[in-house]
PDB file of C-alpha atoms in Angstrom:
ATOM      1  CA  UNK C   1    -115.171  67.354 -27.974  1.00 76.00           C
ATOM      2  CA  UNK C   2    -118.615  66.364 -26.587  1.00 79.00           C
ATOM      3  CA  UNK C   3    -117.559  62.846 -26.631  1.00 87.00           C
ATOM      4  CA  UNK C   4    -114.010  63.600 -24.501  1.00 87.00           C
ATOM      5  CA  UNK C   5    -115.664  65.589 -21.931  1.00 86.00           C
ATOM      6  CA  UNK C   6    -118.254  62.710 -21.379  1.00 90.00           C
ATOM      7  CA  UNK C   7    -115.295  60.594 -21.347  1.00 90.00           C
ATOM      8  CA  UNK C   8    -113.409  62.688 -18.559  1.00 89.00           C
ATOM      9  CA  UNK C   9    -117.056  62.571 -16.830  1.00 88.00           C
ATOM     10  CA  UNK C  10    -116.932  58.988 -16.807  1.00 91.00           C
ATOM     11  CA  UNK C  11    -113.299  58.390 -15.234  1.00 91.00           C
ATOM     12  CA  UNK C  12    -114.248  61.269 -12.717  1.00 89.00           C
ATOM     13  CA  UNK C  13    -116.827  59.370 -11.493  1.00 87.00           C
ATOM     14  CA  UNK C  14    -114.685  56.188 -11.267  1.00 89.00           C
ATOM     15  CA  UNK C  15    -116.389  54.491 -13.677  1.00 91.00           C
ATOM     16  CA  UNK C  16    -113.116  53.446 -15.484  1.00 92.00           C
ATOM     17  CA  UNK C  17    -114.221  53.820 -19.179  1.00 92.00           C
ATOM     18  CA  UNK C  18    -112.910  52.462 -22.524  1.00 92.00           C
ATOM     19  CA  UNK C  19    -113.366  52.749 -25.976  1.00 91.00           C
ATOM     20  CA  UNK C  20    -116.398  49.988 -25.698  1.00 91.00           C
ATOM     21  CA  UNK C  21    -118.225  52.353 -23.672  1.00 92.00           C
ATOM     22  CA  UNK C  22    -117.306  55.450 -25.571  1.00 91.00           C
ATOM     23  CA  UNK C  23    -118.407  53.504 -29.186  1.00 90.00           C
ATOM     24  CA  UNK C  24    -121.596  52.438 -27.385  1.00 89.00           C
ATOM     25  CA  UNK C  25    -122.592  55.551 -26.009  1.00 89.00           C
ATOM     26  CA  UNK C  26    -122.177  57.447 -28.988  1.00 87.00           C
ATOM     27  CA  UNK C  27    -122.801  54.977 -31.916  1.00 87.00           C
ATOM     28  CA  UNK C  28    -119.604  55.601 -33.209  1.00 88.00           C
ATOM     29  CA  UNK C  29    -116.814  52.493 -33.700  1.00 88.00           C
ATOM     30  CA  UNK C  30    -114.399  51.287 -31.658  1.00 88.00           C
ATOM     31  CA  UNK C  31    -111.755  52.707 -33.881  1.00 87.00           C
ATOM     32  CA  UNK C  32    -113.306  56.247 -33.520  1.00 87.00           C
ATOM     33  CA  UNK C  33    -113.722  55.741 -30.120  1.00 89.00           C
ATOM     34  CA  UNK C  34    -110.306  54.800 -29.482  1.00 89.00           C
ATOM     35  CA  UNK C  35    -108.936  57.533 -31.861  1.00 87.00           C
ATOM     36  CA  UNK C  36    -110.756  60.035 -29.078  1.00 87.00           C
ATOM     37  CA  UNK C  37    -108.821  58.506 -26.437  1.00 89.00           C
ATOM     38  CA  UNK C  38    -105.198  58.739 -28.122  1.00 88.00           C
ATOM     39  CA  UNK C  39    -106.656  62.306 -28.759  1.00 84.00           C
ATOM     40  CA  UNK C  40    -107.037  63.252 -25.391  1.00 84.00           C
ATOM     41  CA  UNK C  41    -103.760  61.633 -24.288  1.00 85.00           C
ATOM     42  CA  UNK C  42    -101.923  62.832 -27.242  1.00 80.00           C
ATOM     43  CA  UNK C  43    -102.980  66.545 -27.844  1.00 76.00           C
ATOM     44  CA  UNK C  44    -104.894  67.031 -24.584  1.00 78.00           C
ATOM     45  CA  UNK C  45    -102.360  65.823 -22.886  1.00 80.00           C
ATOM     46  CA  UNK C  46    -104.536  64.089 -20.559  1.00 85.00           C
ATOM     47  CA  UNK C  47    -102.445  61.254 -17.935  1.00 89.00           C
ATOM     48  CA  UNK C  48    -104.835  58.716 -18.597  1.00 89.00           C
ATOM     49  CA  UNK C  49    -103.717  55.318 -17.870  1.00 89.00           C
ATOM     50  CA  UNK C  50    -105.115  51.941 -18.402  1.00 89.00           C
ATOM     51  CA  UNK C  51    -105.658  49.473 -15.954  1.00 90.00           C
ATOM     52  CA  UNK C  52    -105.783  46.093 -16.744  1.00 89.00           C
ATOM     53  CA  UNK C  53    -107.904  44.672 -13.311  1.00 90.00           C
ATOM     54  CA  UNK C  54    -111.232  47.237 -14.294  1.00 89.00           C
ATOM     55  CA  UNK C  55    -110.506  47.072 -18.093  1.00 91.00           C
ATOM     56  CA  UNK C  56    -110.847  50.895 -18.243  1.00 93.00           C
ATOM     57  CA  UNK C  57    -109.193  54.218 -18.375  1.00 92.00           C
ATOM     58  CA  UNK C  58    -108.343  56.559 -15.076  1.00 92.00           C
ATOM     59  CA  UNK C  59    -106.072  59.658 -14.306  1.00 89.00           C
ATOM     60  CA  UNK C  60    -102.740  59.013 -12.911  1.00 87.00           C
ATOM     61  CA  UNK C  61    -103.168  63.100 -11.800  1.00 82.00           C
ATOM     62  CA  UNK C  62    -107.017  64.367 -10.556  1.00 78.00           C
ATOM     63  CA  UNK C  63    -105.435  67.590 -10.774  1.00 77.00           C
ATOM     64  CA  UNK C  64    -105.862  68.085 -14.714  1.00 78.00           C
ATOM     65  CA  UNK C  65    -108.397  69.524 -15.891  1.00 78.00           C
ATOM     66  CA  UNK C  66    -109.789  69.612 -19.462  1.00 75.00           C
ATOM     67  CA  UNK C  67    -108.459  72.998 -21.368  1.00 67.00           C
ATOM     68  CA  UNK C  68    -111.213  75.561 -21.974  1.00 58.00           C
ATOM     69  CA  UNK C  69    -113.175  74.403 -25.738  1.00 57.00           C
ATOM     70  CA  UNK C  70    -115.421  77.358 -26.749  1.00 56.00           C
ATOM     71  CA  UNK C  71    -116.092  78.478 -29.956  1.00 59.00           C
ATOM     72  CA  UNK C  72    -117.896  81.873 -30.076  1.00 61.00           C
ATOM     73  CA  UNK C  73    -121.071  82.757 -32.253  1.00 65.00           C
ATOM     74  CA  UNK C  74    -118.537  84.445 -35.161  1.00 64.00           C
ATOM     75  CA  UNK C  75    -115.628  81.945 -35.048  1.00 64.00           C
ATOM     76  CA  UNK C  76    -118.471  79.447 -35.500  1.00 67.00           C
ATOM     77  CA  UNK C  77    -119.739  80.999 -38.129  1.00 69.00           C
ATOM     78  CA  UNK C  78    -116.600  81.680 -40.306  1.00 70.00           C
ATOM     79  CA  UNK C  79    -115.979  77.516 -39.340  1.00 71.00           C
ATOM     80  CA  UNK C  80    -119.156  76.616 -40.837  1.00 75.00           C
ATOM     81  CA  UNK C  81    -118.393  79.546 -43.953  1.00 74.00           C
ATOM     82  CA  UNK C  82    -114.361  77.525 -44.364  1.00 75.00           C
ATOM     83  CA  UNK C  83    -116.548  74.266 -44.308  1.00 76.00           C
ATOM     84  CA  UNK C  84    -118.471  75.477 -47.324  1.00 75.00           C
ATOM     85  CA  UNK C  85    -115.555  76.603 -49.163  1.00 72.00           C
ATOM     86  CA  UNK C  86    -113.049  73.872 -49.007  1.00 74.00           C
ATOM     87  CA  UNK C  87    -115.988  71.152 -49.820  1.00 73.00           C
ATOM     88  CA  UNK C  88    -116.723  73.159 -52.784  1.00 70.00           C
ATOM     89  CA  UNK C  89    -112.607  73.497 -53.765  1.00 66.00           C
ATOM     90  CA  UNK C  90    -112.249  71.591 -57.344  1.00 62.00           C
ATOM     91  CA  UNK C  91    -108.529  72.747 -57.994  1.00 60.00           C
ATOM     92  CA  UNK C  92    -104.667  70.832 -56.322  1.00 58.00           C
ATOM     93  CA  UNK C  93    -105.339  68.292 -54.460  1.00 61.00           C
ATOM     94  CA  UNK C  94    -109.125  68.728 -54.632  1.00 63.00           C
ATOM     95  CA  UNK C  95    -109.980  65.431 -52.598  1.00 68.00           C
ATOM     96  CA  UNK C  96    -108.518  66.160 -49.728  1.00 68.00           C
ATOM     97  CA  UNK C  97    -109.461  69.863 -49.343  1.00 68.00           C
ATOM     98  CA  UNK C  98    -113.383  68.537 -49.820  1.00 67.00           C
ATOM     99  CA  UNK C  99    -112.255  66.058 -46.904  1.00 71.00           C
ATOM    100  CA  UNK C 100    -111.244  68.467 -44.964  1.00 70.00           C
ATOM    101  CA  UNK C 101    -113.846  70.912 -45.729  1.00 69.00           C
ATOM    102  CA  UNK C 102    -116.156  67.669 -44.645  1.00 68.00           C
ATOM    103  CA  UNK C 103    -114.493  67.416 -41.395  1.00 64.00           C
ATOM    104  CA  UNK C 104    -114.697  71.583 -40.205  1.00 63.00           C
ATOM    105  CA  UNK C 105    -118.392  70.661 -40.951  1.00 65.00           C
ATOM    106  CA  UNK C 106    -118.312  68.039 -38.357  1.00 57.00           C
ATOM    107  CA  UNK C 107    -116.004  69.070 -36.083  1.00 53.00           C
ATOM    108  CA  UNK C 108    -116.426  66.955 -33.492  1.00 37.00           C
ATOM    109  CA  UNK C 109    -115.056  64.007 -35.511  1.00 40.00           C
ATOM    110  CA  UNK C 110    -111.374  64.959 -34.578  1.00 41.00           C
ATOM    111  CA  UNK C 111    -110.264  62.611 -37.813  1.00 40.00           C
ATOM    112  CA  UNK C 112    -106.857  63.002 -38.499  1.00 41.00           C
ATOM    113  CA  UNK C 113    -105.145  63.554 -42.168  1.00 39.00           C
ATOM    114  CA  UNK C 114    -101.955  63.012 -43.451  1.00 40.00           C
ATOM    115  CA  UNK C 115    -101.441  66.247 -45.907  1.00 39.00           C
ATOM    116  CA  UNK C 116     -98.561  67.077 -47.980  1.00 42.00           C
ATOM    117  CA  UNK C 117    -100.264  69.869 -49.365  1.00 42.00           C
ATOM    118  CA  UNK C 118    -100.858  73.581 -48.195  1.00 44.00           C
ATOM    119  CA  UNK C 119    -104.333  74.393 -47.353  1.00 47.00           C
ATOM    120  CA  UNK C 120    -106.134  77.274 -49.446  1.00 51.00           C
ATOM    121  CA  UNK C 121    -106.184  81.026 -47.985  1.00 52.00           C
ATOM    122  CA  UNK C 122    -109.723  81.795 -48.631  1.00 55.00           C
ATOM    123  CA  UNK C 123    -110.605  85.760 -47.667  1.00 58.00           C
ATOM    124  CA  UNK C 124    -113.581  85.862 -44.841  1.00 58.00           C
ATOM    125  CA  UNK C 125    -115.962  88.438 -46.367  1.00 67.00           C
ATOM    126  CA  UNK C 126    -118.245  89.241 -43.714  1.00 71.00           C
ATOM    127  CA  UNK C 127    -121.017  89.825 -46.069  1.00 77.00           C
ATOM    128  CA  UNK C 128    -120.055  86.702 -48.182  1.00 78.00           C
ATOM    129  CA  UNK C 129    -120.507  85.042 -45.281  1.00 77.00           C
ATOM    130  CA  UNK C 130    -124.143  86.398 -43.926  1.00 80.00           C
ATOM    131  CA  UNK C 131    -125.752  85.465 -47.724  1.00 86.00           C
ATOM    132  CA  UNK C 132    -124.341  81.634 -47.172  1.00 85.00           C
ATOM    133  CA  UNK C 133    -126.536  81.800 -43.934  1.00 82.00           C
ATOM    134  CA  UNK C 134    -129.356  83.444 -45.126  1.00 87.00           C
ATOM    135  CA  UNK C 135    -129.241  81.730 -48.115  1.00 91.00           C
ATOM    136  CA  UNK C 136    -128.888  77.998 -47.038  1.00 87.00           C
ATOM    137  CA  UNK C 137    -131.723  78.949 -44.290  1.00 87.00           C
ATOM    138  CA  UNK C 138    -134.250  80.045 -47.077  1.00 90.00           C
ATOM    139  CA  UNK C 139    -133.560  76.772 -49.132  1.00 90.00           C
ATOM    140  CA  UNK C 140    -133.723  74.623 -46.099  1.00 87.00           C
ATOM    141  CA  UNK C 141    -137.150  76.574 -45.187  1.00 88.00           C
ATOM    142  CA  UNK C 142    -138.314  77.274 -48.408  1.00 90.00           C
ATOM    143  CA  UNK C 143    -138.815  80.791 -48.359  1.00 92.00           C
ATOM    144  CA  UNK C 144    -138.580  83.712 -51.250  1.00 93.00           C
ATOM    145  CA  UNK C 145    -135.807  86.182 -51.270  1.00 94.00           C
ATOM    146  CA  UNK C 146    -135.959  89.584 -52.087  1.00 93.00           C
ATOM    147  CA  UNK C 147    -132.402  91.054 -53.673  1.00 93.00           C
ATOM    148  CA  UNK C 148    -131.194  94.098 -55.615  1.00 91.00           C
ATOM    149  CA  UNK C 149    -129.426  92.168 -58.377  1.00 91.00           C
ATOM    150  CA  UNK C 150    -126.725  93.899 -60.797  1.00 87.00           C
ATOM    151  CA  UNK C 151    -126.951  92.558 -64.179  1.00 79.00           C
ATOM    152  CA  UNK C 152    -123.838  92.355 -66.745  1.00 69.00           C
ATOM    153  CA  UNK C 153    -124.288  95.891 -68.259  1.00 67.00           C
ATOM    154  CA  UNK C 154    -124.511  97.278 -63.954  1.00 74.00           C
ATOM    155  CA  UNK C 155    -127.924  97.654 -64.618  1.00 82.00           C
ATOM    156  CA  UNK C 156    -129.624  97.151 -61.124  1.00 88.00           C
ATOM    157  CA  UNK C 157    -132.579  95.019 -60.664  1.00 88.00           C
ATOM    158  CA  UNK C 158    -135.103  94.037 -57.860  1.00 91.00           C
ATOM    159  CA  UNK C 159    -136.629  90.509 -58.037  1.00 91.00           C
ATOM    160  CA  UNK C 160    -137.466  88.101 -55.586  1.00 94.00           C
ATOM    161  CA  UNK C 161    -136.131  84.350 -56.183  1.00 94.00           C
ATOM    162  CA  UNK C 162    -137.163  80.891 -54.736  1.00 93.00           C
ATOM    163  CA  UNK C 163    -133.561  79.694 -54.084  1.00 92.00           C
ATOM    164  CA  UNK C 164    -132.864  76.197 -54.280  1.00 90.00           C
ATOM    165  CA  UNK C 165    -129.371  75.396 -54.124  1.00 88.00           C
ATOM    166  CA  UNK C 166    -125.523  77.144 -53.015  1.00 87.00           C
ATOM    167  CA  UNK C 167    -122.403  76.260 -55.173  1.00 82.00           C
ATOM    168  CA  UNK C 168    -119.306  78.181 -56.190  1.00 72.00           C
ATOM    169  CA  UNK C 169    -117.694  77.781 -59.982  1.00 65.00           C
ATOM    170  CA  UNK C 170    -114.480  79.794 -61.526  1.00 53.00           C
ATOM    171  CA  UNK C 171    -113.677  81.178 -58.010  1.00 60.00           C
ATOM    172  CA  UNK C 172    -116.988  82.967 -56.893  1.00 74.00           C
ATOM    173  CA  UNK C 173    -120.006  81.994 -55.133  1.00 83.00           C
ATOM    174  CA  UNK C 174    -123.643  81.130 -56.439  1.00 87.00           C
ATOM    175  CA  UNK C 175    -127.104  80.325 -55.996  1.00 90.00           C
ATOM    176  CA  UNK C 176    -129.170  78.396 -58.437  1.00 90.00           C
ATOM    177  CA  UNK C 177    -133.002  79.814 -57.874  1.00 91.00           C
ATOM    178  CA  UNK C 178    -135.708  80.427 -60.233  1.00 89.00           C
ATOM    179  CA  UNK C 179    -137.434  83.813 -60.162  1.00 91.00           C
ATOM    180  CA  UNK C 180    -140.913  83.994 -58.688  1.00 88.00           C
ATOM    181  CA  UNK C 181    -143.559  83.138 -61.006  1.00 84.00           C
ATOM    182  CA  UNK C 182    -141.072  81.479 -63.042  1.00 82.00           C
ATOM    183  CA  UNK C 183    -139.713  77.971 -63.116  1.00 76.00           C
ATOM    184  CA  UNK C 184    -136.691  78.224 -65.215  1.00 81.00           C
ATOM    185  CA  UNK C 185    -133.482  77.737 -62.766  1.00 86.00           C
ATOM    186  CA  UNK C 186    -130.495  80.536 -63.472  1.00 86.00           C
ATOM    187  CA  UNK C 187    -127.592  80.831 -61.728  1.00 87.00           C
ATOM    188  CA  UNK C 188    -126.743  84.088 -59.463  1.00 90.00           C
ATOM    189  CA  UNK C 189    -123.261  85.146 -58.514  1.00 88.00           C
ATOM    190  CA  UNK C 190    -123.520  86.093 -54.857  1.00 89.00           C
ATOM    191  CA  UNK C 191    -120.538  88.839 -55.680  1.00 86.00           C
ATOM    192  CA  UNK C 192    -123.276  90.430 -57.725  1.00 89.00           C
ATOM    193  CA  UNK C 193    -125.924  90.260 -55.431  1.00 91.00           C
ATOM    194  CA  UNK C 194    -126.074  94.074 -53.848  1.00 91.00           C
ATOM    195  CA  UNK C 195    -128.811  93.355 -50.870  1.00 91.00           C
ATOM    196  CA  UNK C 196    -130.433  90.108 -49.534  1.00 91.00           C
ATOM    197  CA  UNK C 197    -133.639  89.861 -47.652  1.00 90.00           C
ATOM    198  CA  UNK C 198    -135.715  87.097 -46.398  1.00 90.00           C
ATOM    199  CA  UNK C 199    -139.037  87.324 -47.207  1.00 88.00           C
ATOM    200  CA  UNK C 200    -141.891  85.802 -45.033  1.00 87.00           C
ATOM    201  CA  UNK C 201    -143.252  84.323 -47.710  1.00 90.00           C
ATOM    202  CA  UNK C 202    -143.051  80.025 -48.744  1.00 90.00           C
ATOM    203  CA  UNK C 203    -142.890  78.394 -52.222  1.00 88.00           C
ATOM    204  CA  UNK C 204    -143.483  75.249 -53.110  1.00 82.00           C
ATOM    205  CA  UNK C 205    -140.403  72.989 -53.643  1.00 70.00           C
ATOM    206  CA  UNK C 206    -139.846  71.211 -56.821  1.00 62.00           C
ATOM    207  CA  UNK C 207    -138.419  67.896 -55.588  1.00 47.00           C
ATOM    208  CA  UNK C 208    -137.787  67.009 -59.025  1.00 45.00           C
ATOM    209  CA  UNK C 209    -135.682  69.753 -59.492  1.00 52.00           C
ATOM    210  CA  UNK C 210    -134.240  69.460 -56.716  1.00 49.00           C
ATOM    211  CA  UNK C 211    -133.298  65.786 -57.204  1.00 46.00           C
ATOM    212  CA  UNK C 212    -131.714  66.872 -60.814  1.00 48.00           C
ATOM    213  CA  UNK C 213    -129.467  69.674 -59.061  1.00 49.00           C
ATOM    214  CA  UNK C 214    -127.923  67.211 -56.412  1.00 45.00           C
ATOM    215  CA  UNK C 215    -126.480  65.491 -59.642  1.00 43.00           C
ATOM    216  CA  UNK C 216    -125.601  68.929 -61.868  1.00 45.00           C
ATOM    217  CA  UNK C 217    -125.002  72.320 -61.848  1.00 43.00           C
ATOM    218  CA  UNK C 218    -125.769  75.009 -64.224  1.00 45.00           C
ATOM    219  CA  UNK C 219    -122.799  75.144 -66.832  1.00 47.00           C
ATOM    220  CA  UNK C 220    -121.227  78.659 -66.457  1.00 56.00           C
ATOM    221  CA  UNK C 221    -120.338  80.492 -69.909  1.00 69.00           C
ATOM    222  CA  UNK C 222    -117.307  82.856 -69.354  1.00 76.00           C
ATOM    223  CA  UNK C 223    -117.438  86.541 -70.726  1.00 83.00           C
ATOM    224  CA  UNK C 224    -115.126  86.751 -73.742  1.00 86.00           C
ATOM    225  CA  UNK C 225    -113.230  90.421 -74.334  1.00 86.00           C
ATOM    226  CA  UNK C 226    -111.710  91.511 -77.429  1.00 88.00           C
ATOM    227  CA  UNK C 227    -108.485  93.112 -76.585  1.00 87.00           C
ATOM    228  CA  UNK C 228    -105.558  95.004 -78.911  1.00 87.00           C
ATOM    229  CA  UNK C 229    -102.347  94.007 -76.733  1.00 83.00           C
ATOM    230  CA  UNK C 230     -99.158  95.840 -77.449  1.00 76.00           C
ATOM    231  CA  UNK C 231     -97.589  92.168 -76.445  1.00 78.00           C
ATOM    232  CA  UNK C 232     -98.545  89.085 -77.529  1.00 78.00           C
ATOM    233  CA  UNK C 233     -98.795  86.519 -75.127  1.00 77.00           C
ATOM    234  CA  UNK C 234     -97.084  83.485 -74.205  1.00 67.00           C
ATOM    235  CA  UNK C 235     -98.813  79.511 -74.392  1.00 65.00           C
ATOM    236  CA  UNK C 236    -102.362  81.034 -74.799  1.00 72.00           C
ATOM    237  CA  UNK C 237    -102.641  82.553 -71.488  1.00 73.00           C
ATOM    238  CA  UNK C 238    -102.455  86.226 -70.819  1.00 74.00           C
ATOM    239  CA  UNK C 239    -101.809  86.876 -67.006  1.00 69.00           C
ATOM    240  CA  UNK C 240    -103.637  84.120 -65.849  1.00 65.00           C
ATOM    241  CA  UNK C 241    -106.715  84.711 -68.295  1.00 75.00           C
ATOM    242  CA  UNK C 242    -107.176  82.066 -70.966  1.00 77.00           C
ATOM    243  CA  UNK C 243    -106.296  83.211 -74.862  1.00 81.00           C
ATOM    244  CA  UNK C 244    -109.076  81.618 -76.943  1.00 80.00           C
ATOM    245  CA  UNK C 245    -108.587  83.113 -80.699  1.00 75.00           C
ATOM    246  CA  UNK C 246    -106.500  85.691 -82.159  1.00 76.00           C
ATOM    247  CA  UNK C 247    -106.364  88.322 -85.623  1.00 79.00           C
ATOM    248  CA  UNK C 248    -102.986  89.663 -85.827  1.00 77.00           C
ATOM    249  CA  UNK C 249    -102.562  92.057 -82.181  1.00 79.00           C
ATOM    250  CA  UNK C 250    -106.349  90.994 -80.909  1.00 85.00           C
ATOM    251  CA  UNK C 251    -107.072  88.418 -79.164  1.00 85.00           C
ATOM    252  CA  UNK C 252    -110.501  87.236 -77.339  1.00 87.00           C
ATOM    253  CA  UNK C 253    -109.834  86.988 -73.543  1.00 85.00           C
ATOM    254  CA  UNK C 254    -111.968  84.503 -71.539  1.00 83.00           C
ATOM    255  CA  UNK C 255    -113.062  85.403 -67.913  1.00 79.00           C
ATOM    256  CA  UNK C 256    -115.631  84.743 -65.349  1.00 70.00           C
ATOM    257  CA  UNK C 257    -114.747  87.610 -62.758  1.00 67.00           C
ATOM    258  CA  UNK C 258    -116.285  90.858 -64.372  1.00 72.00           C
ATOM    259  CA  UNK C 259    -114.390  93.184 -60.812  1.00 71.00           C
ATOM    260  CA  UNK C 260    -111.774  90.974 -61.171  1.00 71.00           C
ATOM    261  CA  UNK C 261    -111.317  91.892 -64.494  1.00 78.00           C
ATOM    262  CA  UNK C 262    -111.024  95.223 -64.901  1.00 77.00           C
ATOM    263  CA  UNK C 263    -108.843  95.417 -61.820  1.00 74.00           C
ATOM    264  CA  UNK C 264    -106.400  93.468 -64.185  1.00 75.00           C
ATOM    265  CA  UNK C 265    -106.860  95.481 -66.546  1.00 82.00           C
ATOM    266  CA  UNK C 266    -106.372  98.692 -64.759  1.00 78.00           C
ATOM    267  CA  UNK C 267    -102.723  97.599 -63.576  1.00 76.00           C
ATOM    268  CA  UNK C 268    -101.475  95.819 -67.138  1.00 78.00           C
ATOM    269  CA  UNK C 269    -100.455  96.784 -70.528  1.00 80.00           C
ATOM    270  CA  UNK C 270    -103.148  96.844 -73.970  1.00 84.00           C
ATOM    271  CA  UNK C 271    -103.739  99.135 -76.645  1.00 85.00           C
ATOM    272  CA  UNK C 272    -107.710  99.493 -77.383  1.00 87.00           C
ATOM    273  CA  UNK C 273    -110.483  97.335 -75.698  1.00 88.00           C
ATOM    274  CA  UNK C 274    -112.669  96.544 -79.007  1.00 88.00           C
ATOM    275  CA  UNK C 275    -115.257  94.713 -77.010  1.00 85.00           C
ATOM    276  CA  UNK C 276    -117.608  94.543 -75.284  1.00 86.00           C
ATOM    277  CA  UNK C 277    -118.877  98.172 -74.903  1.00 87.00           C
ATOM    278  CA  UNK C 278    -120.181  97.392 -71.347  1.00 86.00           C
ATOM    279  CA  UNK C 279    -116.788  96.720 -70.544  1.00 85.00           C
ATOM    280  CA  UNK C 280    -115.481  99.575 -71.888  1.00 85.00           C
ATOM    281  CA  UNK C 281    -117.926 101.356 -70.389  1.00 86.00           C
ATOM    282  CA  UNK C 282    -117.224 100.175 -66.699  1.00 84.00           C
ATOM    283  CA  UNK C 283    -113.599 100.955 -67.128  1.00 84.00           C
ATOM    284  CA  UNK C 284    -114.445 104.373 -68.067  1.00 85.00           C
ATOM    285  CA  UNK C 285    -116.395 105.296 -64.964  1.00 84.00           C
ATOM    286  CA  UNK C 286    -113.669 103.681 -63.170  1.00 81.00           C
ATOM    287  CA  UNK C 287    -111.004 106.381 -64.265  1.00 84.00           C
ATOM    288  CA  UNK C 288    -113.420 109.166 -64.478  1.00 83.00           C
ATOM    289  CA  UNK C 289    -114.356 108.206 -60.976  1.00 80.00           C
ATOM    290  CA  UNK C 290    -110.279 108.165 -59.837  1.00 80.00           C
ATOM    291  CA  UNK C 291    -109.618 111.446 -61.714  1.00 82.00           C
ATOM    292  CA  UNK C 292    -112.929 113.302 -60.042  1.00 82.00           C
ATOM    293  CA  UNK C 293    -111.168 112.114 -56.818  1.00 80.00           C
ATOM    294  CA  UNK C 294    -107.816 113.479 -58.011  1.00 78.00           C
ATOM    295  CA  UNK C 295    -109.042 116.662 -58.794  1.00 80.00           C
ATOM    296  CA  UNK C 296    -110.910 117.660 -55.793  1.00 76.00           C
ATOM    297  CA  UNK C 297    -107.933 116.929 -53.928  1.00 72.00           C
ATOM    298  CA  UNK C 298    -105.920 119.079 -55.750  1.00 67.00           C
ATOM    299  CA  UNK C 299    -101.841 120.056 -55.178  1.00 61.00           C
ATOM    300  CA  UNK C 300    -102.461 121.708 -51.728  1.00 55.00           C
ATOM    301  CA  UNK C 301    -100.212 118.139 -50.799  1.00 53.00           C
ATOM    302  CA  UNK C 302     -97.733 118.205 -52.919  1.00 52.00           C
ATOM    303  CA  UNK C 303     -94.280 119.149 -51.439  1.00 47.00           C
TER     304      UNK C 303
END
């Protein structure tokens, strides 16, 4: 858009531009250039018209005026958060999502695609959303982050990490960092992450591992649950979540998504969880938290 309003500058002031000017200007090519012009005839709905004698654009109509472009400090943010999201898409039609997510990080390109696919619903979580930024400005500025951290078993824990690179595997966001003082790189899900500060504090980058994590990412090993069904399941998949082995009515359940997880399993059919206790555990609390709830409320509703 910064390119089309110096464009309508330029035929304002009589200057009669064209796409040789516009490529010049902006180090772009003439193809680009001339893609912004069709643009702002096309979808602006600009009357420009080309005249032959000064080999340049004008308005058949002063009248029109560009239409109002702004983008406020939020939408621009969730942009740059939809940006991050499709480029790091690796499911249907994976190429062209990434190109797309490519082109929200531009913007200004205005490069058209021909799609014949939907486009991902991604949920905006606000808070999602301020750990990207804090996040990608501590790796770009190298500086330590403290965060309470919830471990596997919902043990809580406070460390401060040296982060050094945002990705996103088996639908949830993380950030490969090393923990001070240490120089072994782990992966962190973000959705586990319970508070994020920036510290004032530097570290020193390791460009060597920084070079190997442009190439790679950390493999991610699912959790595995041992589950009694009263059904067995069809093709190896239960709901959605990938069968792996089974003894008689138990079968070992593969997922990545611990909250995910036990919402599943609080809303389908199964006989005994066998394992892991932590699980068990966290499904427990769960319905002794929902009971409590249901108690204190009482039948004073009931009709």
């Amino acid at each position: 858009m910064h390119r089309i309003q110096w464009f309508d500058q330029q035929i304002r002031a009589g200057s009669y531009p064209n796409s040789n000017h516009l490529a010049e200007h902006f180090e772009i090519s003439k193809r680009q250039a001339q893609r912004d012009i069709e643009y702002l005839a096309a979808s602006l709905r600009a009357p420009v018209q080309y005249i032959a004698k000064q080999r340049g654009y004008c308005y058949e109509d002063d009248s029109f005026i560009l239409p109002l472009l702004y983008i406020t400090e939020e939408e621009n943010r969730v942009l740059k958060y939809l940006a991050y999201r499709y480029s790091h898409y690796n499911y249907e039609n994976a190429d062209t999502i990434r190109r797309i997510g490519s082109l929200l990080d531009r913007f200004t390109d205005n490069q058209e695609l021909n799609i014949e696919a939907y486009l991902p619903v991604f949920e905006v979580d606000t808070r999602r959303i301020q750990y990207i930024e804090l996040l990608d400005h501590a790796i770009r500025a190298h500086l330590i982050v403290r965060i309470i951290y919830q471990e596997q078993a919902g043990v809580q824990q406070e460390m401060h990490i040296c982060p050094a690179k945002l990705t996103r595997h088996y639908d949830d966001d993380h950030v490969i960092a090393h923990i001070e003082g240490q120089g072994r790189l782990q992966t962190f899900r973000l959705s586990d992450i319970l508070r994020l500060n920036l510290t004032e504090r530097q570290f020193e980058a390791d460009i060597e591992d920084e070079r190997r994590q442009q190439g790679r990412t950390q493999q991610i090993k699912p959790f595995k649950a041992q589950i009694r069904l009263a059904v067995p399941p069809q093709d190896s998949i239960w709901y959605g979540y990938k069968v792996c082995s089974s003894t008689e009515d138990i079968y070992e359940v593969e997922f990545y998504d611990s909250d995910g997880f036990l919402g599943h399993l609080l809303t389908s059919e199964w006989r005994q969880i066998i394992a892991p206790k932590w699980l068990r555990e966290k499904i427990r609390s769960r319905c002794r938290g929902m009971l409590e709830l249901l108690n204190e409320q009482g039948d004073s509703n009931d009709t």
